[in-house]
Amino acid sequence: MLTDLLEKISLNCNNIDLELVKKAYNLASEAHSKQKRESGEPYIIHPLDVASILAELGMDTNTIVAGLLHDVIEDTEYNYSDLERMFNKEVADLVEGVTKLGKIKYKSKEEQQADNVRKMLLAMANDIRVIIIKLADRLHNMRTLKFMPEEKQKEKAKETLDIYAPLAHRLGISKIKWELEDLSFRYLHQQEYYDLVNQIAEKRKEREAYISQIMDEIEQKLSSSGIDSDIDGRPKHFYSIYRKMVNKNKNIEQIFDLTAIRILVNSVKDCYAALGIVHTIYKPIPGRFKDYIAMPKPNMYQSLHTTVIGHLGKTFEIQIRTFEMHKTAEYGIAAHWKYKEGEASKGDSFEQKLSWLRDMLEWGKETSDAQEFMEGFKIDLFSDEIFVFTPKGVVINLPANATPIDFAYKIHTDVGNRCVGAKVNGKMVPLDYNLKTGQIVEIMTSSAPKGPNIDWLGMVKSNQAKSKIKQWFKRAQRDDNVLKGKELIEREAKKQSLVFSELAKGELFERLLKRYNLHSQEDIYAAVGNGIMSASVVFARLKEEEHDEKNILENINKNIEDNSNRTEKVHANDKAYGVTVKGLSNLMIRFARCCNPVPGDDIIGYITKGRGVSVHRKDCSNVLELKDSEETRIVEVSWGTSKGKSYTAEIQVEAEDRMGILAEVMIILSESKIKVNAVNAKSLKGNLSLVNIKVSIDSIDQLKDLMRKIRKLKGVLDVYRMNN
């Protein structure tokens, strides 16, 4: 396998340090020597295949080396420093980046999925090669998915179809995209997949003979016209055919273009000449010609597409492009790798090709709603596109059904904010007009920055426009809130005979900023103006002494040594159900809302600033993060012994979306005599539903018993406890 890898490198790559590749192979082989794949094969087969895929894409030395080592940090005793010392910082950074992505686990909860995608976009922005390695990793895993349990197969296939195939498409790596889609299709819709394979195989000979005849005709005509060409008939991919059947509600007999004929020529001039010759042989179908050479897709794809009518009235598609364009179509961003040649101009071009990634990241920062983020993410990656022109003839690509507002913000933020009207092909149109490919769009602007209308958010189709509109309103609201807050604080300062500028400095001021996660005096004005905090609270916090916090720490330390007997006494005689802090029961205690601890949970305390002791579950992610950085604030706590007090807990039920499921859950709660504080139920795609229930309980045992009863209901997939 190493020999095969080295052969692929010599065939597809330039200026590769083969000694470094061999060194990486030796380290990976030794590090993974005791590990096996699910298939029972040695683990080293996986990183070798990943590196081979990267070599087929023509990647650089460090990327191939990182492909061989991509699981070393996560699965073996080697760490980042080891790889940096043994190889170089670039290799270590790439492996570290893939390791972080490797920890992403696909969840049914959309919030978790959105967070994972944000991490991926961030990794791509730092170094696009991280996601190329991850795509190679995912491709090999999909090729060997048959060794996984059926449930895992479907989970991985859905994640691949939702996220990784669209990413490969956006990066223009169709070689990986098509294979990921077909493999996912096979595991998600097994029956449909094999039915389609069999139906296509039945008429393969007849179809191949027909296509072969057409290819001979075209080759003769091109040759007689002095055009050198390479012609082949490429079968359409199964998932592409299946999607066309579903979207257009057709059966296999009604789809004629199961094969696309591809013509490769030497120059752009030859592309258009070949198109003219093809149209003299066969009749083109109106409206089915697309010129992606003059107007390339955002993923760099360039080609001429035309659908024509051949013999016997059968339609088929012809794609015409240069050999260089074909390389880009297959390998996308990898074909233009800036490190391959080391030319500055290629580097600048490379950055321009990734401008969509920066736009998506910027929009993602503005979007807190998970569902909106995921929908926008998929629109950006996989939506159809239109191409329109500025009055000066510059081509602008936009999502399908985009409006003049989308166009305005694509030109410049200021053009969008000043937009008051639009003309399409010289005629006035409303701002919610759906643009079409080939139209000339002219934006009319006001002399002053009028600003967008809030209704525009419902009109625009591009994430870039949505982000710019939200930014404008956020900035406008902040400016108003700063002025309002400053006025309220100055009024409060006069009332208390204080000078705010004198108080707004030093340690107490820094503590106030940290407590409310603010960064400056202006942030405080904005928070007061927005109603997040009142002016009186600001002054109260700035004037408060630090003795509250010190007293708690001193009190606990004092009693650690001489109150061990009292600890036992308090536990034994504690009549009020609650929590004891190292033998003390007279401290202010509050239960953390992030994890909602209940009696029976393992708990731990955190000394807050001025608000007593906050009690968390020991597995709460918030308190785990604080353990290292603020160890002195962590204290031991324990539950009291008497009962009688109720505690809030939240559970989530994942179930099939069927009639009556919510009613059955509520009957169990009623029969268990458990008080319900809140219920929220919603339907999801894929015939699933989520039910969130907040209940009042007196112990962890009561909660576990409730969850066990709900799990027994028909159609319930899982029940688990929630953290906020």
mmCIF file of N, CA and C in Angstrom, residues 427-490:
data_model
loop_
_atom_site.group_PDB
_atom_site.id
_atom_site.type_symbol
_atom_site.label_atom_id
_atom_site.label_comp_id
_atom_site.label_asym_id
_atom_site.label_seq_id
_atom_site.Cartn_x
_atom_site.Cartn_y
_atom_site.Cartn_z
ATOM 1 N N LYS A 427 -36.412 48.874 -16.679
ATOM 2 C CA LYS A 427 -37.766 49.097 -16.158
ATOM 3 C C LYS A 427 -37.784 48.995 -14.635
ATOM 4 N N MET A 428 -38.583 49.878 -14.013
ATOM 5 C CA MET A 428 -38.709 49.858 -12.553
ATOM 6 C C MET A 428 -39.357 48.539 -12.093
ATOM 7 N N VAL A 429 -38.799 47.980 -11.014
ATOM 8 C CA VAL A 429 -39.386 46.761 -10.429
ATOM 9 C C VAL A 429 -39.465 46.942 -8.918
ATOM 10 N N PRO A 430 -40.379 46.225 -8.232
ATOM 11 C CA PRO A 430 -40.417 46.303 -6.769
ATOM 12 C C PRO A 430 -39.177 45.631 -6.173
ATOM 13 N N LEU A 431 -38.850 45.961 -4.933
ATOM 14 C CA LEU A 431 -37.639 45.433 -4.320
ATOM 15 C C LEU A 431 -37.732 43.939 -3.995
ATOM 16 N N ASP A 432 -38.949 43.375 -3.993
ATOM 17 C CA ASP A 432 -39.079 41.938 -3.749
ATOM 18 C C ASP A 432 -39.163 41.140 -5.055
ATOM 19 N N TYR A 433 -38.838 41.772 -6.175
ATOM 20 C CA TYR A 433 -38.876 41.127 -7.495
ATOM 21 C C TYR A 433 -37.822 40.021 -7.548
ATOM 22 N N ASN A 434 -38.186 38.847 -8.113
ATOM 23 C CA ASN A 434 -37.242 37.733 -8.243
ATOM 24 C C ASN A 434 -36.444 37.874 -9.540
ATOM 25 N N LEU A 435 -35.137 38.068 -9.392
ATOM 26 C CA LEU A 435 -34.255 38.256 -10.553
ATOM 27 C C LEU A 435 -34.065 36.942 -11.310
ATOM 28 N N LYS A 436 -33.747 37.072 -12.601
ATOM 29 C CA LYS A 436 -33.510 35.899 -13.447
ATOM 30 C C LYS A 436 -32.173 36.070 -14.169
ATOM 31 N N THR A 437 -31.579 34.946 -14.504
ATOM 32 C CA THR A 437 -30.279 34.950 -15.183
ATOM 33 C C THR A 437 -30.327 35.801 -16.459
ATOM 34 N N GLY A 438 -29.274 36.611 -16.642
ATOM 35 C CA GLY A 438 -29.140 37.399 -17.867
ATOM 36 C C GLY A 438 -29.673 38.812 -17.762
ATOM 37 N N GLN A 439 -30.374 39.157 -16.670
ATOM 38 C CA GLN A 439 -30.949 40.503 -16.556
ATOM 39 C C GLN A 439 -29.889 41.517 -16.132
ATOM 40 N N ILE A 440 -30.114 42.761 -16.548
ATOM 41 C CA ILE A 440 -29.236 43.869 -16.146
ATOM 42 C C ILE A 440 -29.931 44.618 -15.013
ATOM 43 N N VAL A 441 -29.247 44.736 -13.890
ATOM 44 C CA VAL A 441 -29.865 45.307 -12.688
ATOM 45 C C VAL A 441 -29.179 46.625 -12.340
ATOM 46 N N GLU A 442 -29.989 47.624 -12.067
ATOM 47 C CA GLU A 442 -29.478 48.947 -11.678
ATOM 48 C C GLU A 442 -30.146 49.348 -10.369
ATOM 49 N N ILE A 443 -29.353 49.740 -9.388
ATOM 50 C CA ILE A 443 -29.867 50.117 -8.071
ATOM 51 C C ILE A 443 -29.907 51.633 -7.942
ATOM 52 N N MET A 444 -31.045 52.144 -7.461
ATOM 53 C CA MET A 444 -31.165 53.580 -7.181
ATOM 54 C C MET A 444 -30.954 53.791 -5.686
ATOM 55 N N THR A 445 -30.146 54.771 -5.342
ATOM 56 C CA THR A 445 -29.802 55.005 -3.942
ATOM 57 C C THR A 445 -30.171 56.416 -3.513
ATOM 58 N N SER A 446 -30.323 56.583 -2.203
ATOM 59 C CA SER A 446 -30.576 57.917 -1.636
ATOM 60 C C SER A 446 -29.238 58.586 -1.344
ATOM 61 N N SER A 447 -29.243 59.903 -1.256
ATOM 62 C CA SER A 447 -27.993 60.619 -0.990
ATOM 63 C C SER A 447 -27.531 60.416 0.451
ATOM 64 N N ALA A 448 -28.484 60.228 1.377
ATOM 65 C CA ALA A 448 -28.154 59.986 2.785
ATOM 66 C C ALA A 448 -28.346 58.500 3.089
ATOM 67 N N PRO A 449 -27.589 57.960 4.074
ATOM 68 C CA PRO A 449 -27.740 56.546 4.428
ATOM 69 C C PRO A 449 -29.079 56.277 5.113
ATOM 70 N N LYS A 450 -30.114 56.085 4.325
ATOM 71 C CA LYS A 450 -31.473 55.897 4.828
ATOM 72 C C LYS A 450 -31.576 54.662 5.730
ATOM 73 N N GLY A 451 -30.828 53.613 5.380
ATOM 74 C CA GLY A 451 -30.870 52.381 6.157
ATOM 75 C C GLY A 451 -31.913 51.425 5.638
ATOM 76 N N PRO A 452 -31.736 50.129 5.901
ATOM 77 C CA PRO A 452 -32.673 49.124 5.397
ATOM 78 C C PRO A 452 -34.001 49.146 6.143
ATOM 79 N N ASN A 453 -34.992 48.501 5.555
ATOM 80 C CA ASN A 453 -36.294 48.302 6.193
ATOM 81 C C ASN A 453 -36.289 46.925 6.840
ATOM 82 N N ILE A 454 -36.885 46.801 8.020
ATOM 83 C CA ILE A 454 -36.897 45.519 8.728
ATOM 84 C C ILE A 454 -37.579 44.429 7.900
ATOM 85 N N ASP A 455 -38.517 44.827 7.014
ATOM 86 C CA ASP A 455 -39.217 43.850 6.168
ATOM 87 C C ASP A 455 -38.286 43.192 5.151
ATOM 88 N N TRP A 456 -37.150 43.833 4.884
ATOM 89 C CA TRP A 456 -36.218 43.274 3.901
ATOM 90 C C TRP A 456 -35.703 41.902 4.316
ATOM 91 N N LEU A 457 -35.623 41.652 5.625
ATOM 92 C CA LEU A 457 -35.121 40.362 6.101
ATOM 93 C C LEU A 457 -35.974 39.206 5.584
ATOM 94 N N GLY A 458 -37.261 39.467 5.361
ATOM 95 C CA GLY A 458 -38.147 38.441 4.833
ATOM 96 C C GLY A 458 -38.090 38.332 3.315
ATOM 97 N N MET A 459 -37.450 39.300 2.660
ATOM 98 C CA MET A 459 -37.397 39.316 1.184
ATOM 99 C C MET A 459 -36.109 38.705 0.647
ATOM 100 N N VAL A 460 -34.986 38.982 1.305
ATOM 101 C CA VAL A 460 -33.691 38.601 0.735
ATOM 102 C C VAL A 460 -33.471 37.092 0.807
ATOM 103 N N LYS A 461 -32.646 36.588 -0.114
ATOM 104 C CA LYS A 461 -32.362 35.151 -0.185
ATOM 105 C C LYS A 461 -30.921 34.823 0.189
ATOM 106 N N SER A 462 -30.028 35.791 0.118
ATOM 107 C CA SER A 462 -28.614 35.511 0.397
ATOM 108 C C SER A 462 -28.287 35.779 1.860
ATOM 109 N N ASN A 463 -27.433 34.930 2.423
ATOM 110 C CA ASN A 463 -27.013 35.110 3.814
ATOM 111 C C ASN A 463 -26.217 36.396 3.991
ATOM 112 N N GLN A 464 -25.479 36.784 2.953
ATOM 113 C CA GLN A 464 -24.687 38.014 3.029
ATOM 114 C C GLN A 464 -25.593 39.224 3.258
ATOM 115 N N ALA A 465 -26.698 39.309 2.498
ATOM 116 C CA ALA A 465 -27.626 40.438 2.653
ATOM 117 C C ALA A 465 -28.272 40.417 4.039
ATOM 118 N N LYS A 466 -28.693 39.224 4.498
ATOM 119 C CA LYS A 466 -29.304 39.119 5.830
ATOM 120 C C LYS A 466 -28.349 39.605 6.909
ATOM 121 N N SER A 467 -27.090 39.194 6.794
ATOM 122 C CA SER A 467 -26.084 39.587 7.782
ATOM 123 C C SER A 467 -25.893 41.100 7.807
ATOM 124 N N LYS A 468 -25.800 41.732 6.627
ATOM 125 C CA LYS A 468 -25.582 43.181 6.558
ATOM 126 C C LYS A 468 -26.777 43.960 7.117
ATOM 127 N N ILE A 469 -27.990 43.481 6.835
ATOM 128 C CA ILE A 469 -29.197 44.154 7.343
ATOM 129 C C ILE A 469 -29.242 44.065 8.866
ATOM 130 N N LYS A 470 -28.956 42.868 9.412
ATOM 131 C CA LYS A 470 -28.967 42.689 10.869
ATOM 132 C C LYS A 470 -27.903 43.550 11.530
ATOM 133 N N GLN A 471 -26.728 43.638 10.899
ATOM 134 C CA GLN A 471 -25.655 44.471 11.446
ATOM 135 C C GLN A 471 -26.095 45.928 11.550
ATOM 136 N N TRP A 472 -26.804 46.411 10.524
ATOM 137 C CA TRP A 472 -27.227 47.809 10.528
ATOM 138 C C TRP A 472 -28.169 48.070 11.697
ATOM 139 N N PHE A 473 -29.163 47.204 11.883
ATOM 140 C CA PHE A 473 -30.122 47.396 12.983
ATOM 141 C C PHE A 473 -29.452 47.249 14.341
ATOM 142 N N LYS A 474 -28.524 46.313 14.433
ATOM 143 C CA LYS A 474 -27.816 46.122 15.702
ATOM 144 C C LYS A 474 -27.012 47.371 16.060
ATOM 145 N N ARG A 475 -26.325 47.936 15.037
ATOM 146 C CA ARG A 475 -25.513 49.133 15.261
ATOM 147 C C ARG A 475 -26.393 50.335 15.588
ATOM 148 N N ALA A 476 -27.520 50.475 14.865
ATOM 149 C CA ALA A 476 -28.432 51.602 15.088
ATOM 150 C C ALA A 476 -29.047 51.535 16.482
ATOM 151 N N GLN A 477 -29.450 50.341 16.887
ATOM 152 C CA GLN A 477 -30.038 50.174 18.212
ATOM 153 C C GLN A 477 -29.007 50.432 19.301
ATOM 154 N N ARG A 478 -27.771 50.007 19.062
ATOM 155 C CA ARG A 478 -26.732 50.210 20.066
ATOM 156 C C ARG A 478 -26.468 51.709 20.279
ATOM 157 N N ASP A 479 -26.378 52.447 19.181
ATOM 158 C CA ASP A 479 -26.124 53.888 19.302
ATOM 159 C C ASP A 479 -27.229 54.562 20.127
ATOM 160 N N ASP A 480 -28.483 54.194 19.866
ATOM 161 C CA ASP A 480 -29.610 54.749 20.632
ATOM 162 C C ASP A 480 -29.517 54.355 22.097
ATOM 163 N N ASN A 481 -29.167 53.073 22.356
ATOM 164 C CA ASN A 481 -29.090 52.586 23.733
ATOM 165 C C ASN A 481 -27.949 53.237 24.516
ATOM 166 N N VAL A 482 -26.840 53.514 23.833
ATOM 167 C CA VAL A 482 -25.705 54.177 24.501
ATOM 168 C C VAL A 482 -26.123 55.575 24.985
ATOM 169 N N LEU A 483 -26.786 56.334 24.117
ATOM 170 C CA LEU A 483 -27.231 57.682 24.491
ATOM 171 C C LEU A 483 -28.241 57.639 25.635
ATOM 172 N N LYS A 484 -29.184 56.715 25.532
ATOM 173 C CA LYS A 484 -30.214 56.571 26.560
ATOM 174 C C LYS A 484 -29.598 56.150 27.890
ATOM 175 N N GLY A 485 -28.676 55.160 27.840
ATOM 176 C CA GLY A 485 -28.031 54.662 29.055
ATOM 177 C C GLY A 485 -27.176 55.712 29.728
ATOM 178 N N LYS A 486 -26.466 56.493 28.935
ATOM 179 C CA LYS A 486 -25.613 57.547 29.493
ATOM 180 C C LYS A 486 -26.456 58.573 30.242
ATOM 181 N N GLU A 487 -27.599 58.910 29.668
ATOM 182 C CA GLU A 487 -28.506 59.860 30.305
ATOM 183 C C GLU A 487 -29.031 59.318 31.640
ATOM 184 N N LEU A 488 -29.405 58.026 31.661
ATOM 185 C CA LEU A 488 -29.934 57.406 32.891
ATOM 186 C C LEU A 488 -28.868 57.330 33.979
ATOM 187 N N ILE A 489 -27.624 57.004 33.591
ATOM 188 C CA ILE A 489 -26.540 56.901 34.574
ATOM 189 C C ILE A 489 -26.182 58.276 35.134
ATOM 190 N N GLU A 490 -26.156 59.290 34.283
ATOM 191 C CA GLU A 490 -25.856 60.651 34.762
ATOM 192 C C GLU A 490 -26.936 61.143 35.716
#
